[in-house]
Amino acid sequence: MILTPNDEIDVSDDLFGVVASNTAANLKPRPPFCVELPYHPSGRVFTKLRKPTLAMCGWIASVKMGDIETQNIGGLVPPAIVERILKIRAMMPL
């Protein structure tokens, strides 16, 4: 899940994000510092996710712009959820 602001994407070689995991959603208890993402079995939500999925706020990902393939771009996460993830990230140690 890319968290780099839109206005920085065109000028960045590396994008910042967190990993989204549908297997972590099955863990009991759930891992700390995670946020549930909207899903629907038919994928009819902004995220296009079809299974319960968690944004793993402690699992940082760096993606090179050149490594992104357009067919692998999924949906969008609602802004309120992105803000929640960013707030959690800001509270976490680097």
C-alpha positions as YAML, in Angstrom:
chain: A
units: angstrom
residues:
- id: 1
  name: MET
  ca: [0.00, 0.00, 0.00]
- id: 2
  name: ILE
  ca: [1.71, 3.18, -1.23]
- id: 3
  name: LEU
  ca: [1.64, 6.12, 1.20]
- id: 4
  name: THR
  ca: [3.79, 8.56, -0.78]
- id: 5
  name: PRO
  ca: [1.70, 11.72, -1.34]
- id: 6
  name: ASN
  ca: [0.41, 12.11, -4.91]
- id: 7
  name: ASP
  ca: [2.33, 15.36, -5.48]
- id: 8
  name: GLU
  ca: [5.60, 13.58, -4.66]
- id: 9
  name: ILE
  ca: [5.09, 10.50, -6.83]
- id: 10
  name: ASP
  ca: [6.15, 12.11, -10.10]
- id: 11
  name: VAL
  ca: [9.42, 13.38, -8.61]
- id: 12
  name: SER
  ca: [10.32, 10.31, -6.54]
- id: 13
  name: ASP
  ca: [12.32, 7.28, -7.59]
- id: 14
  name: ASP
  ca: [11.34, 5.36, -4.44]
- id: 15
  name: LEU
  ca: [7.84, 5.22, -3.05]
- id: 16
  name: PHE
  ca: [7.09, 4.60, 0.63]
- id: 17
  name: GLY
  ca: [4.37, 2.35, 1.91]
- id: 18
  name: VAL
  ca: [3.31, -0.41, 4.25]
- id: 19
  name: VAL
  ca: [2.57, -4.02, 3.46]
- id: 20
  name: ALA
  ca: [-1.05, -5.14, 3.23]
- id: 21
  name: SER
  ca: [-1.63, -8.75, 4.22]
- id: 22
  name: ASN
  ca: [-4.70, -10.91, 3.91]
- id: 23
  name: THR
  ca: [-3.07, -13.83, 5.76]
- id: 24
  name: ALA
  ca: [-2.42, -11.64, 8.83]
- id: 25
  name: ALA
  ca: [-6.17, -10.96, 9.01]
- id: 26
  name: ASN
  ca: [-6.63, -14.61, 10.04]
- id: 27
  name: LEU
  ca: [-4.22, -14.43, 12.99]
- id: 28
  name: LYS
  ca: [-5.65, -14.44, 16.52]
- id: 29
  name: PRO
  ca: [-4.77, -12.25, 18.25]
- id: 30
  name: ARG
  ca: [-4.16, -9.82, 15.46]
- id: 31
  name: PRO
  ca: [-0.69, -8.31, 15.13]
- id: 32
  name: PRO
  ca: [-0.19, -4.91, 16.79]
- id: 33
  name: PHE
  ca: [-0.26, -1.72, 14.75]
- id: 34
  name: CYS
  ca: [-2.53, -2.96, 12.00]
- id: 35
  name: VAL
  ca: [-5.56, -1.39, 10.35]
- id: 36
  name: GLU
  ca: [-8.41, -3.27, 8.68]
- id: 37
  name: LEU
  ca: [-8.94, -2.34, 5.04]
- id: 38
  name: PRO
  ca: [-12.37, -2.34, 3.37]
- id: 39
  name: TYR
  ca: [-13.15, -5.45, 1.33]
- id: 40
  name: HIS
  ca: [-16.07, -7.19, -0.30]
- id: 41
  name: PRO
  ca: [-16.15, -10.75, -1.72]
- id: 42
  name: SER
  ca: [-16.99, -9.34, -5.17]
- id: 43
  name: GLY
  ca: [-14.30, -6.63, -4.93]
- id: 44
  name: ARG
  ca: [-16.93, -3.90, -5.24]
- id: 45
  name: VAL
  ca: [-15.19, -1.46, -2.90]
- id: 46
  name: PHE
  ca: [-12.64, 1.28, -3.58]
- id: 47
  name: THR
  ca: [-9.81, -1.00, -2.44]
- id: 48
  name: LYS
  ca: [-10.92, -3.81, -4.80]
- id: 49
  name: LEU
  ca: [-9.96, -6.24, -2.04]
- id: 50
  name: ARG
  ca: [-11.92, -9.50, -1.96]
- id: 51
  name: LYS
  ca: [-10.65, -10.88, 1.38]
- id: 52
  name: PRO
  ca: [-10.16, -9.46, 4.87]
- id: 53
  name: THR
  ca: [-6.86, -7.57, 4.69]
- id: 54
  name: LEU
  ca: [-4.77, -5.63, 7.17]
- id: 55
  name: ALA
  ca: [-2.41, -2.74, 6.55]
- id: 56
  name: MET
  ca: [0.63, -3.71, 8.60]
- id: 57
  name: CYS
  ca: [1.75, -0.29, 9.84]
- id: 58
  name: GLY
  ca: [5.03, -1.63, 11.22]
- id: 59
  name: TRP
  ca: [6.02, -3.41, 8.02]
- id: 60
  name: ILE
  ca: [7.58, -0.72, 5.83]
- id: 61
  name: ALA
  ca: [7.91, -1.19, 2.09]
- id: 62
  name: SER
  ca: [9.96, 0.74, -0.42]
- id: 63
  name: VAL
  ca: [9.02, 0.36, -4.09]
- id: 64
  name: LYS
  ca: [10.99, 1.67, -7.06]
- id: 65
  name: MET
  ca: [8.85, 3.54, -9.57]
- id: 66
  name: GLY
  ca: [10.32, 1.44, -12.39]
- id: 67
  name: ASP
  ca: [9.20, -1.78, -10.68]
- id: 68
  name: ILE
  ca: [5.51, -0.89, -10.71]
- id: 69
  name: GLU
  ca: [3.49, -2.62, -13.40]
- id: 70
  name: THR
  ca: [0.15, -1.00, -14.19]
- id: 71
  name: GLN
  ca: [-1.67, -4.35, -14.20]
- id: 72
  name: ASN
  ca: [-0.62, -4.79, -10.55]
- id: 73
  name: ILE
  ca: [-2.12, -1.53, -9.36]
- id: 74
  name: GLY
  ca: [-5.19, -2.26, -7.27]
- id: 75
  name: GLY
  ca: [-7.76, 0.02, -5.78]
- id: 76
  name: LEU
  ca: [-7.66, 3.01, -3.50]
- id: 77
  name: VAL
  ca: [-7.81, 3.21, 0.27]
- id: 78
  name: PRO
  ca: [-10.25, 5.81, 1.63]
- id: 79
  name: PRO
  ca: [-8.49, 8.98, 2.89]
- id: 80
  name: ALA
  ca: [-9.73, 8.54, 6.48]
- id: 81
  name: ILE
  ca: [-8.05, 5.13, 6.66]
- id: 82
  name: VAL
  ca: [-4.84, 6.46, 5.10]
- id: 83
  name: GLU
  ca: [-4.80, 9.20, 7.75]
- id: 84
  name: ARG
  ca: [-5.26, 6.60, 10.50]
- id: 85
  name: ILE
  ca: [-2.34, 4.57, 9.12]
- id: 86
  name: LEU
  ca: [-0.14, 7.67, 8.92]
- id: 87
  name: LYS
  ca: [-0.99, 8.60, 12.53]
- id: 88
  name: ILE
  ca: [-0.04, 5.12, 13.71]
- id: 89
  name: ARG
  ca: [3.20, 5.30, 11.70]
- id: 90
  name: ALA
  ca: [4.03, 8.69, 13.28]
- id: 91
  name: MET
  ca: [3.71, 7.16, 16.78]
- id: 92
  name: MET
  ca: [5.97, 4.23, 15.97]
- id: 93
  name: PRO
  ca: [9.74, 4.30, 16.53]
- id: 94
  name: LEU
  ca: [11.80, 4.51, 13.35]
...
